[in-house]
């Protein structure tokens, strides 16, 4: 569980609710008009913009991964893979049969090795999995960004529709207030959806994408070395060499000079 | 038929209509002023911006392709081409004479092979077709994007013209409402044209462009291999190797680990 | 004559005039204040931004070329050059003396060949001409774009000046209207100058620049091949090979599959 | 101490305070509403956007380095390293034991050499330090920029919430003033946080990042040459050759011709 | 003297003054509030953004060069250098002693040759000079651009502060005018500083930077060839070959075909 995403969303909701309650009641901030135009409009534009399959896979996968935190750093992963190499060295592929790593992708690879599959088959299968996964995560990121980009425009459209209705029916300027308040809600909703939800989620997914590409490539290389019964020391050394510099060290060493 | 584009457009129209009807009648949202300035202005600017031929080909082709869905995935296409290679192997080019693939581009290539044309002629002719097609699709995409970029500016121009007229004739501020409502309609129209129609269509066309480039290149390579009586297995293998990773597998395998 | 540019400008003017007349009289839309600030301000900023020589050459050349349409497609040009090669082959350089192609650049090259100039001299002279021409066209494009970018800012400045004067002298809010109308005219003028004139012209010039670079390079290569008495077939073939794919075919063949 | 950052911030605060006091009292410019939405909203969005560890390290490190000025120019650093090389040459690594350069990174390197560590160990350790440091500084820069980008949006959100409350409760337009004033404070706070603090700090950190990369790479190379007992003249010459041209000369020589 | 910069600035000031005077008196457009926030705020943000030394050198150097016009085109420069090569050929380096070219950079190089300095020393010294100069000019350009980018934001901040004060003290809406006028002045000042001064100056400096890099590199190469007693013809030919195409020819030849 990526607590930061949850905490951030909770903080955003608390801040906005506090603001709303400090100045009156929540009631006046609920507008079905604004909900329809922001969510309906963004949904319509996204439906045109992306292929249907991309929306179906990308939206939920993006949401899931924005809230998921990999329990292991790449460095932990290297340690775990080196441990598996140790076992495979000692008791052969059969020894891996009872191992069930937490990471489902690593777990799948271990099962393949334990079942004695061919190295080519393992590489093909795992690379295909990794690429499909990254493609969907990238689609998810693009969709959240596209929604974050068009939500404020639909907020403005909602406010314009409200203002046209207000002005067209206006007889007494002093009664203009409540209508104006409702019209402005669409702009407010659009800005909130974009700035508290969609754009930060898209940025986080971009970071996860980079991270998962490193991790899954690392796992594939490690599994193939285990398959080839490479020594644990060699496995660790070669995997560490693949990592970008910043992941090679423990966080504890990170105090800058 | 690309249902997503149609559904998206329908959803957009329904959302806007609902918004309009919830607050009064549709009547007050129709303004010939706004229609003239948005469509006239965007048309004028596009006429200056692009060569005449590009507009003539690009606009309808773009619209057609935004609503067209290729029934086949690249993977299906590879299967179909491998099937044609099988037939050509067994009964020679003559066996292809009765084959009429759904895809008109593939169909044209098959006809060329069946009629026994020269490989160079086939390549030249099909590549020329593909490039012309992609050029026009790209022009279409650019034109929709250009309109989507300038429509909001013309909306603002329309609103400014309306406001100047309103202020110039203003005697009683309390009667300002209906004029203001009309003036705002131009901005509303401009934002709708850009955000519900033009920009999403341009984004979709960009995706189709990438997809069609892959598909048509695939078809050309496949047709030439059929012309050379390559074995169906080889045809399938080589075509799959050309595909970007994400298209190589069936959607069914796509459940991310 | 590039009819599209003229038609577009005419359409823009008609649309705006229609809008203005539909709501009252043209009179209230004419403001010497707005004209001074938009044209004076943009002129001042452009004077600082670009060297004097660039403005002197770029502005008129840009305007001229935005309205000029090359009568020949690159394909026609290749045909014409191949025709000239035919004549030069049959009757020698002297045979070219009476030829006066419509294109002044091609005409100059033909004259050089007919007069028996050295190949190096011809190449140097024509390349110099082409580069000067492209440099000036590019400067023109940049200047129109710079004006299109700053005109809306000067419109806002004009409106701000008008609003400061209006508010400073305000005693009776109900008389605010006509002053507000005048103040808004500067913003309107700025938006019109940018969106109907400068930015579309800059985009068109960018297209012409790409096109002229292709055409003039083609002409230089063709002229040099004629000078070397290459066979018309070879001239045609080599020139076609230089063309980007989309220019190689006749428009008639362009119906996409 | 980087006086410019401190002076700039102080100047910004003085300017804003002067503006506020010239027109009345400070009191009316303090709004807990605005503080909550700007800081709470930006904090929430940043929490979603970046990994937790990046915020924890990046924000304080960025702030520290924005106010820290390296006392030495790269040129001074080369002189100091050449001096250390001189000592190491004369009295061996032991002679370095009492040297404690001001720069903590250089100091660490000198200690490693004095303690007789292996060249590979020194390089690995120092490069790891440098890369960790640069990664955190870069994260700091990105976080300040992200806050500077979203603060104005949260300012607008705060103002919208205030305006909705104001309009919803409006009965007498003439009493609208104080509410409007409070609503506008959120926009004001957002613009101040972005333009006086976050964006300039992010720009400064970007400059420091480039500078520190040069300096620390220089130190690593210098330390390794001292470890290899290279002659001081060679050390100076090689290090100067690494510097970008602008750092090679003393500032005194910089009077442009 | 670069007359265009001066003329442009004068034109900008005349246009704005004319606008101001046409609608009343200059008096109501002077606001110490606006001056403090625009100049104070931009100064504060620039102080944080750039190193102190960059501001000290960049701002005056930028201003000086925006108004300085090189009397010689690169082509003239080549002629002058070829002339110097002629003299050096005939009467040896001593003959250059009395030559004092107008360009101070060329003059310095000539002095070096006349004094019989080493070729390496001359190259090092002149390249150092050129790089320092270009670095400072580039810093100047970046600072003017940064001010042009943040001045409108500080204008908005000034207007917001004014509006908060106005609304907070508002009792009679009809007296709101003069306060509103004053508040708007900050936005007006910010837009003027950015669009009439800073951004055009930054663009001009960018052009000068490109031009000076060409000229000074040309001078260095020319001086070194004179030092080596190369023949004037060779000097001219080689220097012309270095020039970008557009500078090789006289302006007189520039009439496009």
Tab-separated table of C-alpha atoms in Angstrom, chain A residues 26-225:
chain	number	residue	atom	x	y	z
A	26	UNK	CA	-21.505	21.666	2.816
A	27	UNK	CA	-24.939	21.803	1.254
A	28	UNK	CA	-24.315	24.798	-0.935
A	29	UNK	CA	-21.264	23.149	-2.496
A	30	UNK	CA	-23.085	20.156	-3.901
A	31	UNK	CA	-24.278	20.590	-7.452
A	32	UNK	CA	-25.491	17.813	-9.681
A	33	UNK	CA	-25.049	20.213	-12.626
A	34	UNK	CA	-21.346	20.465	-11.945
A	35	UNK	CA	-20.965	16.720	-11.409
A	36	UNK	CA	-22.692	15.940	-14.714
A	37	UNK	CA	-20.670	18.377	-16.809
A	38	UNK	CA	-17.259	17.577	-15.281
A	39	UNK	CA	-17.571	13.803	-15.196
A	40	UNK	CA	-19.825	13.472	-18.239
A	41	UNK	CA	-17.784	15.844	-20.360
A	42	UNK	CA	-14.409	14.394	-19.390
A	43	UNK	CA	-15.765	10.874	-19.923
A	44	UNK	CA	-17.104	11.801	-23.375
A	45	UNK	CA	-13.847	13.458	-24.475
A	46	UNK	CA	-11.762	10.543	-23.145
A	47	UNK	CA	-13.992	8.051	-24.941
A	48	UNK	CA	-13.289	9.827	-28.243
A	49	UNK	CA	-9.599	10.325	-27.477
A	50	UNK	CA	-8.500	6.778	-26.554
A	51	UNK	CA	-9.309	3.299	-27.865
A	52	UNK	CA	-11.919	1.560	-25.744
A	53	UNK	CA	-9.525	-1.208	-24.647
A	54	UNK	CA	-7.008	1.332	-23.362
A	55	UNK	CA	-9.626	2.948	-21.121
A	56	UNK	CA	-10.859	-0.414	-19.838
A	57	UNK	CA	-7.385	-1.565	-18.825
A	58	UNK	CA	-5.642	1.725	-18.146
A	59	UNK	CA	-8.021	3.437	-15.715
A	60	UNK	CA	-8.330	0.661	-13.083
A	61	UNK	CA	-4.716	-0.474	-13.456
A	62	UNK	CA	-3.539	3.110	-12.993
A	63	UNK	CA	-5.683	3.563	-9.908
A	64	UNK	CA	-4.508	0.253	-8.424
A	65	UNK	CA	-0.846	1.053	-8.983
A	66	UNK	CA	-1.080	4.610	-7.697
A	67	UNK	CA	-2.035	3.084	-4.358
A	68	UNK	CA	0.335	0.127	-4.455
A	69	UNK	CA	3.780	0.394	-2.963
A	70	UNK	CA	6.398	-2.181	-3.807
A	71	UNK	CA	7.508	-3.468	-0.405
A	72	UNK	CA	10.981	-4.093	-1.744
A	73	UNK	CA	13.612	-1.683	-2.985
A	74	UNK	CA	15.499	-2.872	-6.078
A	75	UNK	CA	18.340	-3.663	-3.676
A	76	UNK	CA	16.079	-5.952	-1.578
A	77	UNK	CA	15.015	-7.606	-4.789
A	78	UNK	CA	18.616	-8.328	-5.736
A	79	UNK	CA	19.137	-9.869	-2.289
A	80	UNK	CA	16.041	-12.039	-2.657
A	81	UNK	CA	17.047	-13.199	-6.146
A	82	UNK	CA	20.576	-13.980	-4.885
A	83	UNK	CA	18.959	-16.033	-2.088
A	84	UNK	CA	16.911	-17.953	-4.648
A	85	UNK	CA	20.076	-18.560	-6.677
A	86	UNK	CA	21.678	-19.987	-3.527
A	87	UNK	CA	18.803	-22.435	-3.075
A	88	UNK	CA	18.771	-23.399	-6.764
A	89	UNK	CA	22.509	-24.024	-6.559
A	90	UNK	CA	22.237	-26.232	-3.512
A	91	UNK	CA	19.126	-28.281	-4.154
A	92	UNK	CA	18.586	-27.739	-7.882
A	93	UNK	CA	15.469	-26.239	-9.532
A	94	UNK	CA	13.351	-28.613	-7.441
A	95	UNK	CA	14.383	-26.734	-4.312
A	96	UNK	CA	12.606	-23.653	-5.670
A	97	UNK	CA	9.269	-25.413	-5.759
A	98	UNK	CA	8.284	-24.362	-2.257
A	99	UNK	CA	9.503	-20.780	-2.648
A	100	UNK	CA	6.711	-18.244	-3.040
A	101	UNK	CA	8.161	-14.726	-3.256
A	102	UNK	CA	5.764	-11.897	-2.428
A	103	UNK	CA	6.233	-10.301	-5.822
A	104	UNK	CA	3.802	-12.091	-8.201
A	105	UNK	CA	6.066	-11.458	-11.196
A	106	UNK	CA	9.102	-12.959	-9.458
A	107	UNK	CA	6.917	-15.780	-8.175
A	108	UNK	CA	5.839	-16.618	-11.725
A	109	UNK	CA	9.444	-16.708	-12.871
A	110	UNK	CA	10.463	-18.971	-9.981
A	111	UNK	CA	7.620	-21.374	-10.828
A	112	UNK	CA	8.829	-21.530	-14.434
A	113	UNK	CA	12.354	-22.432	-13.286
A	114	UNK	CA	11.057	-24.995	-10.754
A	115	UNK	CA	8.917	-26.584	-13.485
A	116	UNK	CA	12.008	-26.880	-15.639
A	117	UNK	CA	10.867	-24.760	-18.569
A	118	UNK	CA	13.165	-23.827	-21.384
A	119	UNK	CA	15.196	-20.568	-20.996
A	120	UNK	CA	13.805	-19.158	-24.278
A	121	UNK	CA	10.249	-19.879	-23.223
A	122	UNK	CA	10.812	-18.208	-19.838
A	123	UNK	CA	12.374	-15.102	-21.385
A	124	UNK	CA	9.633	-14.777	-24.017
A	125	UNK	CA	6.840	-15.280	-21.558
A	126	UNK	CA	8.188	-12.904	-18.907
A	127	UNK	CA	9.169	-10.176	-21.380
A	128	UNK	CA	5.712	-10.348	-22.907
A	129	UNK	CA	4.191	-9.977	-19.458
A	130	UNK	CA	6.438	-7.040	-18.603
A	131	UNK	CA	5.742	-5.229	-21.880
A	132	UNK	CA	1.983	-5.713	-21.648
A	133	UNK	CA	2.031	-4.464	-18.103
A	134	UNK	CA	4.121	-1.379	-18.926
A	135	UNK	CA	1.944	-0.585	-21.961
A	136	UNK	CA	-1.193	-0.639	-19.833
A	137	UNK	CA	0.420	1.402	-17.054
A	138	UNK	CA	1.514	3.973	-19.630
A	139	UNK	CA	-1.985	4.113	-21.107
A	140	UNK	CA	-3.331	4.620	-17.586
A	141	UNK	CA	-0.949	7.503	-17.011
A	142	UNK	CA	-1.871	9.145	-20.331
A	143	UNK	CA	-5.600	8.837	-19.620
A	144	UNK	CA	-5.318	10.419	-16.157
A	145	UNK	CA	-3.247	13.229	-17.660
A	146	UNK	CA	-5.757	13.772	-20.482
A	147	UNK	CA	-8.620	13.974	-17.977
A	148	UNK	CA	-6.587	16.341	-15.796
A	149	UNK	CA	-6.017	18.521	-18.859
A	150	UNK	CA	-9.649	18.691	-20.022
A	151	UNK	CA	-11.500	18.805	-16.667
A	152	UNK	CA	-10.834	22.553	-16.130
A	153	UNK	CA	-12.143	23.242	-19.665
A	154	UNK	CA	-15.368	21.398	-18.873
A	155	UNK	CA	-15.543	23.309	-15.577
A	156	UNK	CA	-15.455	26.520	-17.581
A	157	UNK	CA	-18.099	25.157	-19.977
A	158	UNK	CA	-20.359	24.328	-17.008
A	159	UNK	CA	-19.906	27.783	-15.537
A	160	UNK	CA	-20.615	29.411	-18.909
A	161	UNK	CA	-23.850	27.403	-19.274
A	162	UNK	CA	-24.867	28.452	-15.765
A	163	UNK	CA	-24.067	32.107	-16.438
A	164	UNK	CA	-25.984	32.146	-19.713
A	165	UNK	CA	-29.054	30.793	-17.898
A	166	UNK	CA	-28.597	33.254	-15.071
A	167	UNK	CA	-28.199	36.293	-17.312
A	168	UNK	CA	-31.032	35.253	-19.622
A	169	UNK	CA	-33.468	35.048	-16.693
A	170	UNK	CA	-32.111	38.036	-14.810
A	171	UNK	CA	-34.609	40.632	-13.754
A	172	UNK	CA	-33.316	41.779	-10.388
A	173	UNK	CA	-29.483	41.997	-10.167
A	174	UNK	CA	-29.624	41.657	-6.370
A	175	UNK	CA	-30.981	38.107	-6.715
A	176	UNK	CA	-28.101	37.133	-8.972
A	177	UNK	CA	-25.979	35.751	-6.114
A	178	UNK	CA	-27.231	32.176	-5.592
A	179	UNK	CA	-27.263	31.489	-9.333
A	180	UNK	CA	-23.725	32.805	-9.683
A	181	UNK	CA	-22.653	30.572	-6.776
A	182	UNK	CA	-24.036	27.485	-8.540
A	183	UNK	CA	-22.449	28.446	-11.843
A	184	UNK	CA	-19.031	28.817	-10.227
A	185	UNK	CA	-19.238	25.315	-8.733
A	186	UNK	CA	-18.483	23.711	-12.108
A	187	UNK	CA	-15.204	25.627	-12.404
A	188	UNK	CA	-14.380	24.670	-8.810
A	189	UNK	CA	-15.090	20.976	-9.440
A	190	UNK	CA	-13.000	20.992	-12.606
A	191	UNK	CA	-10.034	22.586	-10.822
A	192	UNK	CA	-10.298	20.139	-7.915
A	193	UNK	CA	-10.545	17.023	-10.099
A	194	UNK	CA	-7.506	18.138	-12.090
A	195	UNK	CA	-5.244	19.469	-9.334
A	196	UNK	CA	-6.028	17.157	-6.409
A	197	UNK	CA	-6.674	13.932	-8.266
A	198	UNK	CA	-5.842	13.457	-11.953
A	199	UNK	CA	-2.605	15.384	-12.507
A	200	UNK	CA	-0.834	14.182	-9.313
A	201	UNK	CA	-1.940	10.586	-10.017
A	202	UNK	CA	-0.581	10.842	-13.575
A	203	UNK	CA	2.750	12.117	-12.221
A	204	UNK	CA	2.924	9.314	-9.670
A	205	UNK	CA	2.147	6.694	-12.340
A	206	UNK	CA	4.958	8.076	-14.450
A	207	UNK	CA	7.342	7.464	-11.551
A	208	UNK	CA	5.982	3.943	-10.963
A	209	UNK	CA	6.376	3.160	-14.658
A	210	UNK	CA	10.085	3.959	-14.568
A	211	UNK	CA	10.476	1.988	-11.335
A	212	UNK	CA	8.594	-1.107	-12.541
A	213	UNK	CA	10.527	-1.183	-15.794
A	214	UNK	CA	13.757	-1.401	-13.779
A	215	UNK	CA	12.384	-3.997	-11.335
A	216	UNK	CA	10.839	-6.338	-13.879
A	217	UNK	CA	13.848	-6.233	-16.179
A	218	UNK	CA	15.967	-7.033	-13.126
A	219	UNK	CA	13.735	-9.983	-12.224
A	220	UNK	CA	13.841	-11.387	-15.781
A	221	UNK	CA	17.632	-11.207	-15.877
A	222	UNK	CA	17.886	-12.747	-12.400
A	223	UNK	CA	15.501	-15.614	-13.169
A	224	UNK	CA	17.436	-16.469	-16.323
A	225	UNK	CA	20.692	-16.536	-14.374
